[in-house]
PDB file of C-alpha atoms in Angstrom:
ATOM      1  CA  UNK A   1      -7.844 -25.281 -29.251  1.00 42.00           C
ATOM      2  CA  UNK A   2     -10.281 -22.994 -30.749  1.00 45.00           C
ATOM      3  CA  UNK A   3     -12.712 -21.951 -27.942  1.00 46.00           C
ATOM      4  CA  UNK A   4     -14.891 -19.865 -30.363  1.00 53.00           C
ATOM      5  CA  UNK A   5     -16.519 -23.415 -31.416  1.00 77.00           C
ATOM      6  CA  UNK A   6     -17.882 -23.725 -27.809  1.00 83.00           C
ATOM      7  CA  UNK A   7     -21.240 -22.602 -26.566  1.00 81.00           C
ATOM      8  CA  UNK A   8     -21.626 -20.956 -23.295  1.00 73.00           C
ATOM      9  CA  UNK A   9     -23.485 -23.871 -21.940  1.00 75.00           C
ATOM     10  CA  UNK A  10     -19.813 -25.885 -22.628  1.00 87.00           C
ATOM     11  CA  UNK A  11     -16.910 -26.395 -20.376  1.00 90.00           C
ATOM     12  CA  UNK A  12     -13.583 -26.349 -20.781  1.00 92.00           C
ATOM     13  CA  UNK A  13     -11.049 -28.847 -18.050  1.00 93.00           C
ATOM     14  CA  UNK A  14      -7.547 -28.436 -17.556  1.00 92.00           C
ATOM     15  CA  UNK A  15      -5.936 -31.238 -15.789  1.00 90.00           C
ATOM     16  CA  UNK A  16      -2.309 -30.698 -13.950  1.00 86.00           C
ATOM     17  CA  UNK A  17       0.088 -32.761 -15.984  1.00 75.00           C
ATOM     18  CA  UNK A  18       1.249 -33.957 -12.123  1.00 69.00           C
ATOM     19  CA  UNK A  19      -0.205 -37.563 -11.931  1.00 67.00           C
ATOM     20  CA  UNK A  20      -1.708 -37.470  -8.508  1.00 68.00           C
ATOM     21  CA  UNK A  21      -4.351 -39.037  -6.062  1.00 76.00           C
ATOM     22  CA  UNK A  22      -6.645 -36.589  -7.166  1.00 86.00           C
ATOM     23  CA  UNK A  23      -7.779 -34.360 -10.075  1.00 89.00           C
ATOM     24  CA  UNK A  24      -6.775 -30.810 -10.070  1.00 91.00           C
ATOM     25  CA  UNK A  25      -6.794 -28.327 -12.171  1.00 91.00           C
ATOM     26  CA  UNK A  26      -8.521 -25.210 -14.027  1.00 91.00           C
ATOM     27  CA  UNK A  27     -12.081 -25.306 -15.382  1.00 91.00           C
ATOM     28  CA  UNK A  28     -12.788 -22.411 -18.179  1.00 90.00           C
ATOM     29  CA  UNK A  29     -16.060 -21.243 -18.691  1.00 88.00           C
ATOM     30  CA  UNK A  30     -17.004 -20.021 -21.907  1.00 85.00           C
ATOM     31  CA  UNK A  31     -20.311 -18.337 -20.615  1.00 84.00           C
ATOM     32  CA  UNK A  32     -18.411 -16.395 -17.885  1.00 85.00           C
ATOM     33  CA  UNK A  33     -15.187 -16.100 -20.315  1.00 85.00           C
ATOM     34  CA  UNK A  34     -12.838 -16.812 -17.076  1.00 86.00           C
ATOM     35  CA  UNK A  35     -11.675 -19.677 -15.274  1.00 88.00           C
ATOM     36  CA  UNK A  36     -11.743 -20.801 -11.706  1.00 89.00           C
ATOM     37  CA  UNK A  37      -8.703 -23.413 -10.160  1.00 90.00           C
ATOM     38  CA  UNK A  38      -9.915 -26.595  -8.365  1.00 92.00           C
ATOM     39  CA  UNK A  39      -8.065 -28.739  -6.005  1.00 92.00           C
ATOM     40  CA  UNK A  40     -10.405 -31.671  -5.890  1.00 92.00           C
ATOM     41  CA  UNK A  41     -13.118 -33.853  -7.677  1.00 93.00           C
ATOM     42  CA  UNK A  42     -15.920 -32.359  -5.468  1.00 92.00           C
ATOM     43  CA  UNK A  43     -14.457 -28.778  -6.031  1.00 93.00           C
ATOM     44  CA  UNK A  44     -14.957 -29.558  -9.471  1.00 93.00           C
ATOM     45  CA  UNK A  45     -18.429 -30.886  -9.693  1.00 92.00           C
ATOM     46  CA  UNK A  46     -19.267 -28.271  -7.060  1.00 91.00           C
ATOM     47  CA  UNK A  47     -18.182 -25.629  -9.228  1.00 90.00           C
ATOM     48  CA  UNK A  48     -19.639 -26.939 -12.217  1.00 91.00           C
ATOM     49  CA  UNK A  49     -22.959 -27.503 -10.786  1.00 90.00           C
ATOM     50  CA  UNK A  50     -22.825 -23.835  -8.821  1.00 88.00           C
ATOM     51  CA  UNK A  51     -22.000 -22.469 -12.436  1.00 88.00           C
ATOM     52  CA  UNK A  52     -24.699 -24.251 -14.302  1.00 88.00           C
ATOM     53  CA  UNK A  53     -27.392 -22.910 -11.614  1.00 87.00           C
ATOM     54  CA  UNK A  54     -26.214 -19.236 -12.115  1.00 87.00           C
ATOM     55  CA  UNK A  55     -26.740 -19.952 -15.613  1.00 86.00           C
ATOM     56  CA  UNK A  56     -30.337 -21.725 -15.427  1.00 86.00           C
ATOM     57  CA  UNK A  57     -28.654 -24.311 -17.787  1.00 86.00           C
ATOM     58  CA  UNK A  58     -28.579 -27.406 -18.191  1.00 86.00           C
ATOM     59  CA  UNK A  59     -31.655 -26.827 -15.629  1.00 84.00           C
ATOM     60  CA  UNK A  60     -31.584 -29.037 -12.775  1.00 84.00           C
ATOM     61  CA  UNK A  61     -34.676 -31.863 -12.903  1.00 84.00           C
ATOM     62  CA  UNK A  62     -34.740 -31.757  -9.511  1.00 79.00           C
ATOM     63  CA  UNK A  63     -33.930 -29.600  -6.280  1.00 78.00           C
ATOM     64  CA  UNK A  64     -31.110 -31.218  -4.071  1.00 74.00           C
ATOM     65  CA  UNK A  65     -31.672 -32.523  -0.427  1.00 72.00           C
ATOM     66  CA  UNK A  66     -30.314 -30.571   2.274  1.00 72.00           C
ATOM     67  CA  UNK A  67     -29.957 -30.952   5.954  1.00 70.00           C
ATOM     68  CA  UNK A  68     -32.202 -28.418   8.038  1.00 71.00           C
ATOM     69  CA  UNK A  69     -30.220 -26.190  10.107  1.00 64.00           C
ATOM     70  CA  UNK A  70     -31.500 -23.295  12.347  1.00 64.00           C
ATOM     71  CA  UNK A  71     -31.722 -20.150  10.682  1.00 65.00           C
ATOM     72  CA  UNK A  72     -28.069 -18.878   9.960  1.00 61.00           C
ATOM     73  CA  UNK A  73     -27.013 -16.057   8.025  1.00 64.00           C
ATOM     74  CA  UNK A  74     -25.752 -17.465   4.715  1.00 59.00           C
ATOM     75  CA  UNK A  75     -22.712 -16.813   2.919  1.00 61.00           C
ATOM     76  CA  UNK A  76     -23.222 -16.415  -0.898  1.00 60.00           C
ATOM     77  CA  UNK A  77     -20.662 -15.870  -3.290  1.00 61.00           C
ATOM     78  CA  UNK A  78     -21.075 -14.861  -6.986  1.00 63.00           C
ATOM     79  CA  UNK A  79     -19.590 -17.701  -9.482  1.00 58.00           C
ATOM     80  CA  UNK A  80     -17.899 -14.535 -10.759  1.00 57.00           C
ATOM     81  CA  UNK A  81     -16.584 -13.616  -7.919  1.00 59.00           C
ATOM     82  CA  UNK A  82     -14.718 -16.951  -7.497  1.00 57.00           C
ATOM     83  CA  UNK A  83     -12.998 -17.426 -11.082  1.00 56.00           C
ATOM     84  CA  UNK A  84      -9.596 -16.900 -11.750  1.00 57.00           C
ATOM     85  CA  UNK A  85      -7.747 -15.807 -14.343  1.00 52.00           C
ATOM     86  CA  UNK A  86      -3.977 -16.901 -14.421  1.00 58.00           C
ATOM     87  CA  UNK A  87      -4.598 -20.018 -16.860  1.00 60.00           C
ATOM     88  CA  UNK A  88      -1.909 -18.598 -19.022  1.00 63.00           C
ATOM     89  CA  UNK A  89       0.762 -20.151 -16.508  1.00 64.00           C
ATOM     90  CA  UNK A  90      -0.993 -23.473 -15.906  1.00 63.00           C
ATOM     91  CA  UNK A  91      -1.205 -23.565 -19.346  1.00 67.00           C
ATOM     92  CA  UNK A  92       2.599 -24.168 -20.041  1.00 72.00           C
ATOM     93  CA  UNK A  93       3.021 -26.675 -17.712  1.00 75.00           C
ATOM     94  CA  UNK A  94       0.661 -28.849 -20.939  1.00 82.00           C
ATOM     95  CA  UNK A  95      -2.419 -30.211 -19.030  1.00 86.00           C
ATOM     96  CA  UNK A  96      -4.768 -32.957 -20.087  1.00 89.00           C
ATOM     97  CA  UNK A  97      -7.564 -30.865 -22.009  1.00 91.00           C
ATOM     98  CA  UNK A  98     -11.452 -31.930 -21.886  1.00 94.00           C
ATOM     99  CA  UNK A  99     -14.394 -30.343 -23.621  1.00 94.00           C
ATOM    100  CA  UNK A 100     -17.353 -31.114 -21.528  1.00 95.00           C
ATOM    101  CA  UNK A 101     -21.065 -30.821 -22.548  1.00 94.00           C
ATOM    102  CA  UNK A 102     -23.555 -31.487 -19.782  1.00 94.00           C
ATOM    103  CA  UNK A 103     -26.715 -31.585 -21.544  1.00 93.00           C
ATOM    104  CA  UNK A 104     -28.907 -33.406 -18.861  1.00 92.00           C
ATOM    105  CA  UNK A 105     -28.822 -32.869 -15.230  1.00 91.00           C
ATOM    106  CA  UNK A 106     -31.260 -35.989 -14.212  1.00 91.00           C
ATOM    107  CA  UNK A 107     -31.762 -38.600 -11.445  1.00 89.00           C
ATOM    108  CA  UNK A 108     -29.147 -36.791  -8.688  1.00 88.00           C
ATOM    109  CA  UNK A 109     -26.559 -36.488 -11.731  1.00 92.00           C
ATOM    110  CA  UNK A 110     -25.116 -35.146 -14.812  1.00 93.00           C
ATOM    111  CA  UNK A 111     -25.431 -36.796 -18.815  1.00 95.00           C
ATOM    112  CA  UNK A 112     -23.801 -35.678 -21.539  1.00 94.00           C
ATOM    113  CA  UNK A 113     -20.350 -35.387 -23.887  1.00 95.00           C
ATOM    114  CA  UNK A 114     -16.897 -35.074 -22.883  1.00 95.00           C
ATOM    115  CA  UNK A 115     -14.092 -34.827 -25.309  1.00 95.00           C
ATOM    116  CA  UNK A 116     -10.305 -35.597 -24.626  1.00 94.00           C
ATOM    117  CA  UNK A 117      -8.613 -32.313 -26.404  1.00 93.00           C
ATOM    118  CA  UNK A 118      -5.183 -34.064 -26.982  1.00 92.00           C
ATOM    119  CA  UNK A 119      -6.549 -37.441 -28.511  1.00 92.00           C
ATOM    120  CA  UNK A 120      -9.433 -35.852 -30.027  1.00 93.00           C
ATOM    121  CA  UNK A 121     -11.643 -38.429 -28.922  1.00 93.00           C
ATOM    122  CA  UNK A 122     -15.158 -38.250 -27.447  1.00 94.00           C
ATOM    123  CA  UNK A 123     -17.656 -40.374 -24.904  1.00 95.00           C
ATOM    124  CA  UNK A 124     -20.792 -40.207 -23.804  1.00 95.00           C
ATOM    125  CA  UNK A 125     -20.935 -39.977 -20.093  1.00 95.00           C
ATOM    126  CA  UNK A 126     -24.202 -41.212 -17.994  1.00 95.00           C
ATOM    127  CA  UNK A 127     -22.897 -39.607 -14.564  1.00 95.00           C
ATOM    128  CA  UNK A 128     -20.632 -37.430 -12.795  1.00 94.00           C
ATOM    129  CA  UNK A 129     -18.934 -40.177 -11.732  1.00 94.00           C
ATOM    130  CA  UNK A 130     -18.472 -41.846 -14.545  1.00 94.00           C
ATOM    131  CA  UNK A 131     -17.213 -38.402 -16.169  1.00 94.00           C
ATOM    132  CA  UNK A 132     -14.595 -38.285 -13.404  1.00 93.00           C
ATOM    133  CA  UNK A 133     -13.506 -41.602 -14.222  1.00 91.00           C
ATOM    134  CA  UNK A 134     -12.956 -40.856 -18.075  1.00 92.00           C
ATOM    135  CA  UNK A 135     -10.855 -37.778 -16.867  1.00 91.00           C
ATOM    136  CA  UNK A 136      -9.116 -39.980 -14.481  1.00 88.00           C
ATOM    137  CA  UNK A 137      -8.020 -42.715 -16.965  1.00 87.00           C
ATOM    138  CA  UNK A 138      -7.066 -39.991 -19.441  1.00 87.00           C
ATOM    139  CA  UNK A 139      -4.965 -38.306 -17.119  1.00 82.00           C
ATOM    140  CA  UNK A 140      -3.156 -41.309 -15.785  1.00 78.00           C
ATOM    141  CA  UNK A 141      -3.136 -42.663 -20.076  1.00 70.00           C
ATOM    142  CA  UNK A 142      -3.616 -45.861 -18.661  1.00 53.00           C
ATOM    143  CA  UNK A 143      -1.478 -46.150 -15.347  1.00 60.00           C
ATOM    144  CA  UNK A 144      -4.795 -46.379 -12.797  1.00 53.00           C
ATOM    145  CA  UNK A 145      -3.877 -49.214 -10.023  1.00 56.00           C
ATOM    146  CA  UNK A 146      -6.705 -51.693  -9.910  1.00 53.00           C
ATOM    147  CA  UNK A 147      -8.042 -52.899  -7.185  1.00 53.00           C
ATOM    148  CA  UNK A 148      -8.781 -56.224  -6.964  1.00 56.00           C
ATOM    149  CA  UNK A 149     -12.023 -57.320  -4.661  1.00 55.00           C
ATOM    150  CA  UNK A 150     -11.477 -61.016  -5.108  1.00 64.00           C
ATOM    151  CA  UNK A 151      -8.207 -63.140  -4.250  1.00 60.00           C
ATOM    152  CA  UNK A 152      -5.983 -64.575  -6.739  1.00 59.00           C
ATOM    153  CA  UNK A 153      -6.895 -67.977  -7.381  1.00 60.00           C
ATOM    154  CA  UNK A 154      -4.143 -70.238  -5.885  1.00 55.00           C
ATOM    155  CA  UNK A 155      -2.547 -72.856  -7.311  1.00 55.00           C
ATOM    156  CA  UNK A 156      -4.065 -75.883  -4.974  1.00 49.00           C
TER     157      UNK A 156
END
């Protein structure tokens, strides 16, 4: 993959080859030029969405709702400062590869483009969500149980 193509507003995933209950894996940032692991969908989104507000881009439409607490001292830590850079062994263990292109961060979520390296194909996503489930699907190439909300019909 050729990550000169990509623009600093662009992300690159890494997906662990292990098919497991949840995504993990490596997201690359072409502004920051480093990665940072993440052990979890909401590690991921949280990362992303910490990384896009260092950057001012996409810029959020709206700020997010918080719970009031009492006046604590807060703990901030520099997207920098969290990034790390040992892709080159996750890297051999051949992850599923994503180019992802938030353009939009509207209505409480994310819009944009994310592209499946390996297959070289590409879909629009409306939300996060959705996004996660493209990744998902990829990742599993088809294997996702289903869960079924309605019984069988019986033979009567």
């Amino acid at each position: 993959m050729q990550r000169g193509r990509l623009t600093p507003a662009q992300s690159v995933v890494y997906l662990n080859s292990v098919k497991s209950e949840t995504l993990k894996g490596h997201i690359y940032s072409e502004h920051y030029k480093k990665t940072m692991q993440f052990q979890s969908e909401w590690e991921l989104l949280n990362g992303m969405d910490n990384m896009f507000d260092s950057i001012g881009f996409p810029q959020a439409a709206f700020q997010s709702r918080k719970f009031r607490y009492k006046k604590a001292r807060r703990i901030v830590k520099r997207v920098e400062d969290t990034v790390d850079e040992s892709l080159n062994v996750f890297l051999k263990e051949k992850p599923t590869t994503f180019i992802v292109n938030v353009q939009y961060r509207m209505n409480g979520t994310w819009q944009g483009t994310i592209t499946w390296v390996e297959k070289n194909q590409t879909q629009h996503f409306r939300s996060a969500f959705e996004m996660l489930k493209l990744m998902e699907q990829a990742n599993m190439q088809g294997n996702t149980e289903v869960i079924r909300w309605e019984d069988e019909k019986r033979d009567s």
